[in-house]
mmCIF file of C-alpha atoms in Angstrom:
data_model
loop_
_atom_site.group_PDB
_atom_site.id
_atom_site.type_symbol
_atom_site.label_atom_id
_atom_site.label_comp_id
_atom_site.label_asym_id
_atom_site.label_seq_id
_atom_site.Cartn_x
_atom_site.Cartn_y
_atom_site.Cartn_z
ATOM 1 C CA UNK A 37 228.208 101.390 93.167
ATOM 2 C CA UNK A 38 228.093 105.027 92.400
ATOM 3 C CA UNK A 39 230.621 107.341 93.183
ATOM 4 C CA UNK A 40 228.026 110.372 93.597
ATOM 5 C CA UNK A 41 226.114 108.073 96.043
ATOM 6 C CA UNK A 42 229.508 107.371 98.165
ATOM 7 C CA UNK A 43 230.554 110.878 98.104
ATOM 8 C CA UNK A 44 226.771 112.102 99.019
ATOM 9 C CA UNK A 45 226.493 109.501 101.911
ATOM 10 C CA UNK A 46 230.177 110.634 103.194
ATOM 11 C CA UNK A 47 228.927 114.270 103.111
ATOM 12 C CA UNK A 48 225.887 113.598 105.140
ATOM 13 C CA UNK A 49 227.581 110.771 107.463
ATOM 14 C CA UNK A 50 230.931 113.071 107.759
ATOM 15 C CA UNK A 51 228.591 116.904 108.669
ATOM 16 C CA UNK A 52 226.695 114.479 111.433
ATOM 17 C CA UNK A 53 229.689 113.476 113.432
ATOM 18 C CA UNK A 54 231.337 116.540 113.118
ATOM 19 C CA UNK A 55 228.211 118.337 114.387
ATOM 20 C CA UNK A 56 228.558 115.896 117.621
ATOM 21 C CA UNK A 57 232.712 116.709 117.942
ATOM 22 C CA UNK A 58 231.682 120.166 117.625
ATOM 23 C CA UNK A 59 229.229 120.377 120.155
ATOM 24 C CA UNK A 60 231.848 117.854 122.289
ATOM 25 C CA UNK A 61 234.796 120.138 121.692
ATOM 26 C CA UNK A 62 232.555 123.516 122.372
ATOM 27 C CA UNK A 63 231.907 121.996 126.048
ATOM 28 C CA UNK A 64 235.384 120.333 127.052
ATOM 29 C CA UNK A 65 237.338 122.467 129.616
ATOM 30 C CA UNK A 66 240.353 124.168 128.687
ATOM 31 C CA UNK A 67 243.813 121.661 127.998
ATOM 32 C CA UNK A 68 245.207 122.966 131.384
ATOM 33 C CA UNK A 69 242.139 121.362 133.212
ATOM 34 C CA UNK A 70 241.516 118.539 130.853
ATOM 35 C CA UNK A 71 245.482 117.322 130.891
ATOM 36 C CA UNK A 72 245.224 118.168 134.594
ATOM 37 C CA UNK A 73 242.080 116.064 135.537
ATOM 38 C CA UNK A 74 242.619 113.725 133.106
ATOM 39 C CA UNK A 75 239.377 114.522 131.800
ATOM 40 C CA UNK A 76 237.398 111.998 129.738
ATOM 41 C CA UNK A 77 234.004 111.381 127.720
ATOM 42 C CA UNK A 78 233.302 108.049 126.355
ATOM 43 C CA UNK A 79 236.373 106.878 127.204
ATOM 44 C CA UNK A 80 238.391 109.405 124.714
ATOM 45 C CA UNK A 81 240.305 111.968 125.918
ATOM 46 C CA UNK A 82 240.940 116.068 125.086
ATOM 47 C CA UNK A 83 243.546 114.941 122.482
ATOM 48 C CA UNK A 84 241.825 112.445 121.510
ATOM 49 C CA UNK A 85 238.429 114.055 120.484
ATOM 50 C CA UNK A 86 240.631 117.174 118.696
ATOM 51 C CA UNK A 87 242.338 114.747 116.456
ATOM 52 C CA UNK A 88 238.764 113.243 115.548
ATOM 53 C CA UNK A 89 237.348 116.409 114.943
ATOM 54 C CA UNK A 90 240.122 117.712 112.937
ATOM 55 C CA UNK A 91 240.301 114.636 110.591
ATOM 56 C CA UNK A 92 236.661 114.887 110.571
ATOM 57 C CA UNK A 93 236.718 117.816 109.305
ATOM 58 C CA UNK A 94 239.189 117.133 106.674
ATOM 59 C CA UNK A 95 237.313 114.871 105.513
ATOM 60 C CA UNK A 96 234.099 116.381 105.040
ATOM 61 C CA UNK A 97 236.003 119.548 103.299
ATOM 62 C CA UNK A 98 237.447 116.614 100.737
ATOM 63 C CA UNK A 99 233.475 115.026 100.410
ATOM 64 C CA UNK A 100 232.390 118.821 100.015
ATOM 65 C CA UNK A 101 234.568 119.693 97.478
ATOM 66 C CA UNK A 102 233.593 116.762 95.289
ATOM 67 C CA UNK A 103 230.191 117.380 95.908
ATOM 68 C CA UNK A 104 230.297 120.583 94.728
ATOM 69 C CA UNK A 105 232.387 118.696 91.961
ATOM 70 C CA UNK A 106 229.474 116.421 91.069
ATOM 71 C CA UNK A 107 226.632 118.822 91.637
ATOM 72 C CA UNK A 108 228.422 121.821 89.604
ATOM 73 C CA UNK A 109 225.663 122.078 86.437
ATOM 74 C CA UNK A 110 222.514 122.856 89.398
ATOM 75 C CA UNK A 111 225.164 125.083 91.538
ATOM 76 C CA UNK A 112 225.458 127.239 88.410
ATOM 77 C CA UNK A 113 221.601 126.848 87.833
ATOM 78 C CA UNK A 114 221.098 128.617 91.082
ATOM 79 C CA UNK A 115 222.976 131.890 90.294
ATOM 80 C CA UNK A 116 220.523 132.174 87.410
ATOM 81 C CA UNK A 117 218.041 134.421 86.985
ATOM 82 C CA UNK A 118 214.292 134.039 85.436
ATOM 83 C CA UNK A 119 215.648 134.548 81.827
ATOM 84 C CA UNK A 120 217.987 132.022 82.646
ATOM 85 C CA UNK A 121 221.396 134.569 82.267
ATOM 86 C CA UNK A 122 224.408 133.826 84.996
ATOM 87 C CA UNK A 123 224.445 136.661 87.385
ATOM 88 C CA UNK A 124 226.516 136.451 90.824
ATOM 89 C CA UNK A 125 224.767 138.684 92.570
ATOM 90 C CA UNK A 126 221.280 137.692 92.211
ATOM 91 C CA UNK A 127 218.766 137.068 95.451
ATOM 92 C CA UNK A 128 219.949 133.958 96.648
ATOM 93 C CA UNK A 129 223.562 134.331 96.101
ATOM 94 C CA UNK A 130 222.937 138.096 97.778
ATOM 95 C CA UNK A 131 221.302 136.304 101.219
ATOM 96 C CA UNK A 132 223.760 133.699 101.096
ATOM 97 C CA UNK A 133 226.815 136.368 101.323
ATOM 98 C CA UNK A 134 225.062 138.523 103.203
ATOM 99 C CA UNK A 135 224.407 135.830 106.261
ATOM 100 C CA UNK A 136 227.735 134.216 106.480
ATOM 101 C CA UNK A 137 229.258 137.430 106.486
ATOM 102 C CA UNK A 138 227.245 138.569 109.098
ATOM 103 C CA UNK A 139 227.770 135.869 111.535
ATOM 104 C CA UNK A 140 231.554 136.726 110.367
ATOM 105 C CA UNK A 141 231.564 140.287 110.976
ATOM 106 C CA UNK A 142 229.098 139.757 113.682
ATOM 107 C CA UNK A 143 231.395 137.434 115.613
ATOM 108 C CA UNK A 144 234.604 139.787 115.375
ATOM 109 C CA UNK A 145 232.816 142.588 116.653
ATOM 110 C CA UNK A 146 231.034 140.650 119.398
ATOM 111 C CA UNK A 147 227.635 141.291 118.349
ATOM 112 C CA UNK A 148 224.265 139.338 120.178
ATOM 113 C CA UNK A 149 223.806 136.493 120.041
ATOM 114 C CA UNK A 150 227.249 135.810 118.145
ATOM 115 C CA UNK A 151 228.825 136.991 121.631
ATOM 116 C CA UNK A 152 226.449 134.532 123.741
ATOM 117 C CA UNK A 153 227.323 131.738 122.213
ATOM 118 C CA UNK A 154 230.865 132.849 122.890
ATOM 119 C CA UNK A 155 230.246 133.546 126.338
ATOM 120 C CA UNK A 156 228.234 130.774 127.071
ATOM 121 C CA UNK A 157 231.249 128.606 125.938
ATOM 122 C CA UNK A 158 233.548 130.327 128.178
ATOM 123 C CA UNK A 159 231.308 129.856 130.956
ATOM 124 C CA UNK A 160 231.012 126.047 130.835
ATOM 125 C CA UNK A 161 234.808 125.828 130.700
ATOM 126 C CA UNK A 162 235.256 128.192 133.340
ATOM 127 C CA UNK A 163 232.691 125.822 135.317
ATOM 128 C CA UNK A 164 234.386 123.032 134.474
ATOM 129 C CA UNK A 165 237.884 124.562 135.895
ATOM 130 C CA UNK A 166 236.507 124.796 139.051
ATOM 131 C CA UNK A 167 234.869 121.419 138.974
ATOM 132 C CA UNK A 168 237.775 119.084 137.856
ATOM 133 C CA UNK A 169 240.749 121.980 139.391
ATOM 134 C CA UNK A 170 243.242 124.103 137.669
ATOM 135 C CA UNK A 171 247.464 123.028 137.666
ATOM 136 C CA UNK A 172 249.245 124.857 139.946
ATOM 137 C CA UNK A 173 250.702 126.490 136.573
ATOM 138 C CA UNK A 174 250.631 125.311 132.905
ATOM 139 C CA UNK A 175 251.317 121.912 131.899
ATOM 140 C CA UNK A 176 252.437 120.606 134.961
ATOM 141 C CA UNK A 177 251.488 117.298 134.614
ATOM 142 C CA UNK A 178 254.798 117.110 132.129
ATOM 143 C CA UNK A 179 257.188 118.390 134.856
ATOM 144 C CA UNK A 180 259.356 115.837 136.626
ATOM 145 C CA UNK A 181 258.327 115.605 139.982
ATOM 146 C CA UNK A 182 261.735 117.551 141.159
ATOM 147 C CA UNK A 183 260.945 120.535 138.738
ATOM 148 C CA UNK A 184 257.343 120.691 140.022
ATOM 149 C CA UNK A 185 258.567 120.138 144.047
ATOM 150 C CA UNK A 186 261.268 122.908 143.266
ATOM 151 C CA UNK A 187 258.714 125.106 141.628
ATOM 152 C CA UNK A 188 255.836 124.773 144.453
ATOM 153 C CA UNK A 189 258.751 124.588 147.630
ATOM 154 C CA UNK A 190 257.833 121.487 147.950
ATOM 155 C CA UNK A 191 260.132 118.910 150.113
ATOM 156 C CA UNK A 192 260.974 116.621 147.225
ATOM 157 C CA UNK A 193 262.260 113.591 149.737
ATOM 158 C CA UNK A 194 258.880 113.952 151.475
ATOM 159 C CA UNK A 195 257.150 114.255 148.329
ATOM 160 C CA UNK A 196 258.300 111.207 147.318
ATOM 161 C CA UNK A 197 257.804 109.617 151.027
ATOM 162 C CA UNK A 198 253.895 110.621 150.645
ATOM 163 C CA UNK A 199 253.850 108.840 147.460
ATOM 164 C CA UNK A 200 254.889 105.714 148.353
ATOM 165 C CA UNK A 201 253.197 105.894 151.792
ATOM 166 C CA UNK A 202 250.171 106.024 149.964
ATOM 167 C CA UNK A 203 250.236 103.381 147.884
ATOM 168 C CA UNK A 204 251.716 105.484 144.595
ATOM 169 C CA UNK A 205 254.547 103.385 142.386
ATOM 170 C CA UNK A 206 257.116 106.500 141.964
ATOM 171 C CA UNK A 207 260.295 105.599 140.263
ATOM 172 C CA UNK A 208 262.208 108.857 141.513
ATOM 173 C CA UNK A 209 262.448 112.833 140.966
ATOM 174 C CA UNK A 210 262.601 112.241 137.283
ATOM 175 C CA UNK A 211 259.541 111.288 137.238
ATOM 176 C CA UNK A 212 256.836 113.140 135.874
ATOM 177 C CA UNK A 213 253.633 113.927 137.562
ATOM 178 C CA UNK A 214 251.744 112.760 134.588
ATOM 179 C CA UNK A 215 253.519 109.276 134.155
ATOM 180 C CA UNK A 216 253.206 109.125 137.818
ATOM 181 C CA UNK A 217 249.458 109.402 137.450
ATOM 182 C CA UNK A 218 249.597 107.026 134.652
ATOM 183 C CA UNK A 219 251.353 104.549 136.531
ATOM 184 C CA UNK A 220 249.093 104.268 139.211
ATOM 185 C CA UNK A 221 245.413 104.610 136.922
ATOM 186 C CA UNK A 222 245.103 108.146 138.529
ATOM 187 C CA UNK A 223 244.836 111.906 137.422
ATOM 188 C CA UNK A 224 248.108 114.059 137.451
ATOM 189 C CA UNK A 225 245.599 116.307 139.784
ATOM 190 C CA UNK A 226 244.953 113.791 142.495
ATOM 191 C CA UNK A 227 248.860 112.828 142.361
ATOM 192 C CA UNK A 228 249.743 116.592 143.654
ATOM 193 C CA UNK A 229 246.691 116.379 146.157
ATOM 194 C CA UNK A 230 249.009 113.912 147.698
ATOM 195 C CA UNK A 231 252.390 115.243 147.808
ATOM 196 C CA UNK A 232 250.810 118.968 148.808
ATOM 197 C CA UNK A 233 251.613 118.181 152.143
ATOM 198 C CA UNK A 234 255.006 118.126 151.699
ATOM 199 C CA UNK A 235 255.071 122.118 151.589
ATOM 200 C CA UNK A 236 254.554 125.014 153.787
ATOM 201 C CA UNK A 237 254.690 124.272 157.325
ATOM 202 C CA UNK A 238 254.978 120.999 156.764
ATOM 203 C CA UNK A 239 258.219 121.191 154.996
ATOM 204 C CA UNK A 240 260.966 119.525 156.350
ATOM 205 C CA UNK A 241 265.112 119.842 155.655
ATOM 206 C CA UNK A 242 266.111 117.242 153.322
ATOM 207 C CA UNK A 243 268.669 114.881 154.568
ATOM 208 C CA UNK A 244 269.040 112.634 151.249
ATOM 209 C CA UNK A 245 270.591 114.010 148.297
ATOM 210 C CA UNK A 246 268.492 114.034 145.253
ATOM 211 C CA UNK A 247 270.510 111.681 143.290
ATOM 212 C CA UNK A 248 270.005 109.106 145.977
ATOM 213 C CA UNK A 249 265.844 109.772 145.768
ATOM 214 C CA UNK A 250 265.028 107.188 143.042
ATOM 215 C CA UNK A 251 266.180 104.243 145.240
ATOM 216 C CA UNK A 252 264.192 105.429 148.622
#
């Protein structure tokens, strides 16, 4: 057992998966719509696949910087010239500096096809937005189901009425829409398609006070 070997095979094993988190996190919709729709892929959620790809990535920075470590002597070899002197800015150091800082410089200023790939990106989330739905406003999944009937002029007793005559567990206003969801093995999203029609013209005067909700 070799510790070159282990930290090779963890470089190579560690750039794979994060190429496939990458590519996951470049399509998943933004955390409004994925926290919303309770949006999933392989079974892992938003969160989840961020904190993969973060510790991911930590550790293929750690397995790169030993690599380098290991591999310093033929690093150094490349920044050699023919007569074998050590010289920064030779050809390949020159194209390697000059390409990262172009896709740099190129992606700040929104250059082609830097800006596609942005664009692109935005697209699919903006596609997936109107697949899966957008929250009525941001994070409100964590509101209690009082804040978010309050916010919307929504009927809360009805709300709650709509729930329960639907087959939804609700434990009261306190409630939020995202443990409601949880409870029941549904999205915060189709929770509020429920209790929608508690508002507008619908909307009736409550005759329960709030405090008494939780036991209805």
């Amino acid at each position: 057992m070799k510790l070159r070997m282990i930290i090779s095979l963890t470089l190579v094993l560690t750039l794979l998966l994060s190429v496939v988190t990458s590519l996951i996190m470049y399509i998943i919709p933004h955390g409004r719509v994925a926290y919303w729709s309770d949006w999933r892929l392989w079974g892992l959620s938003k969160t989840q696949w961020s904190e993969l790809h973060l510790n991911l990535g930590i550790l293929l920075l750690l397995a790169g910087f030993f690599h380098v470590y290991f591999n310093w002597r033929p690093i150094v070899n490349y920044l050699r010239n023919r007569s074998r002197k050590l010289t920064l800015f030779n050809a390949n150091f020159s194209i390697a500096l000059l390409l990262t800082a172009g896709v740099a410089l190129g992606t700040y200023l929104q250059i082609p096809p830097l800006s596609t790939v942005i664009e692109l990106n935005e697209s699919i989330k903006q596609a997936a937005a109107r697949k899966y739905g957008k929250p009525p406003y941001a994070h409100a999944e964590l509101s209690g189901l009082e804040t978010l009937a309050k916010r919307m002029d929504l009927d809360l007793e009805k709300s709650i009425r709509l729930l329960r005559s639907s087959g939804f567990a609700c434990s009261g206003p306190d409630q939020t829409i995202q443990g409601i969801a949880r409870q029941n093995g549904v999205t915060p999203q189709q929770v509020y398609e429920v209790i929608k029609a508690a508002g507008g013209e619908n909307k009736t005067d409550s005759k329960v006070p709030v405090s008494s909700l939780a036991s209805v």
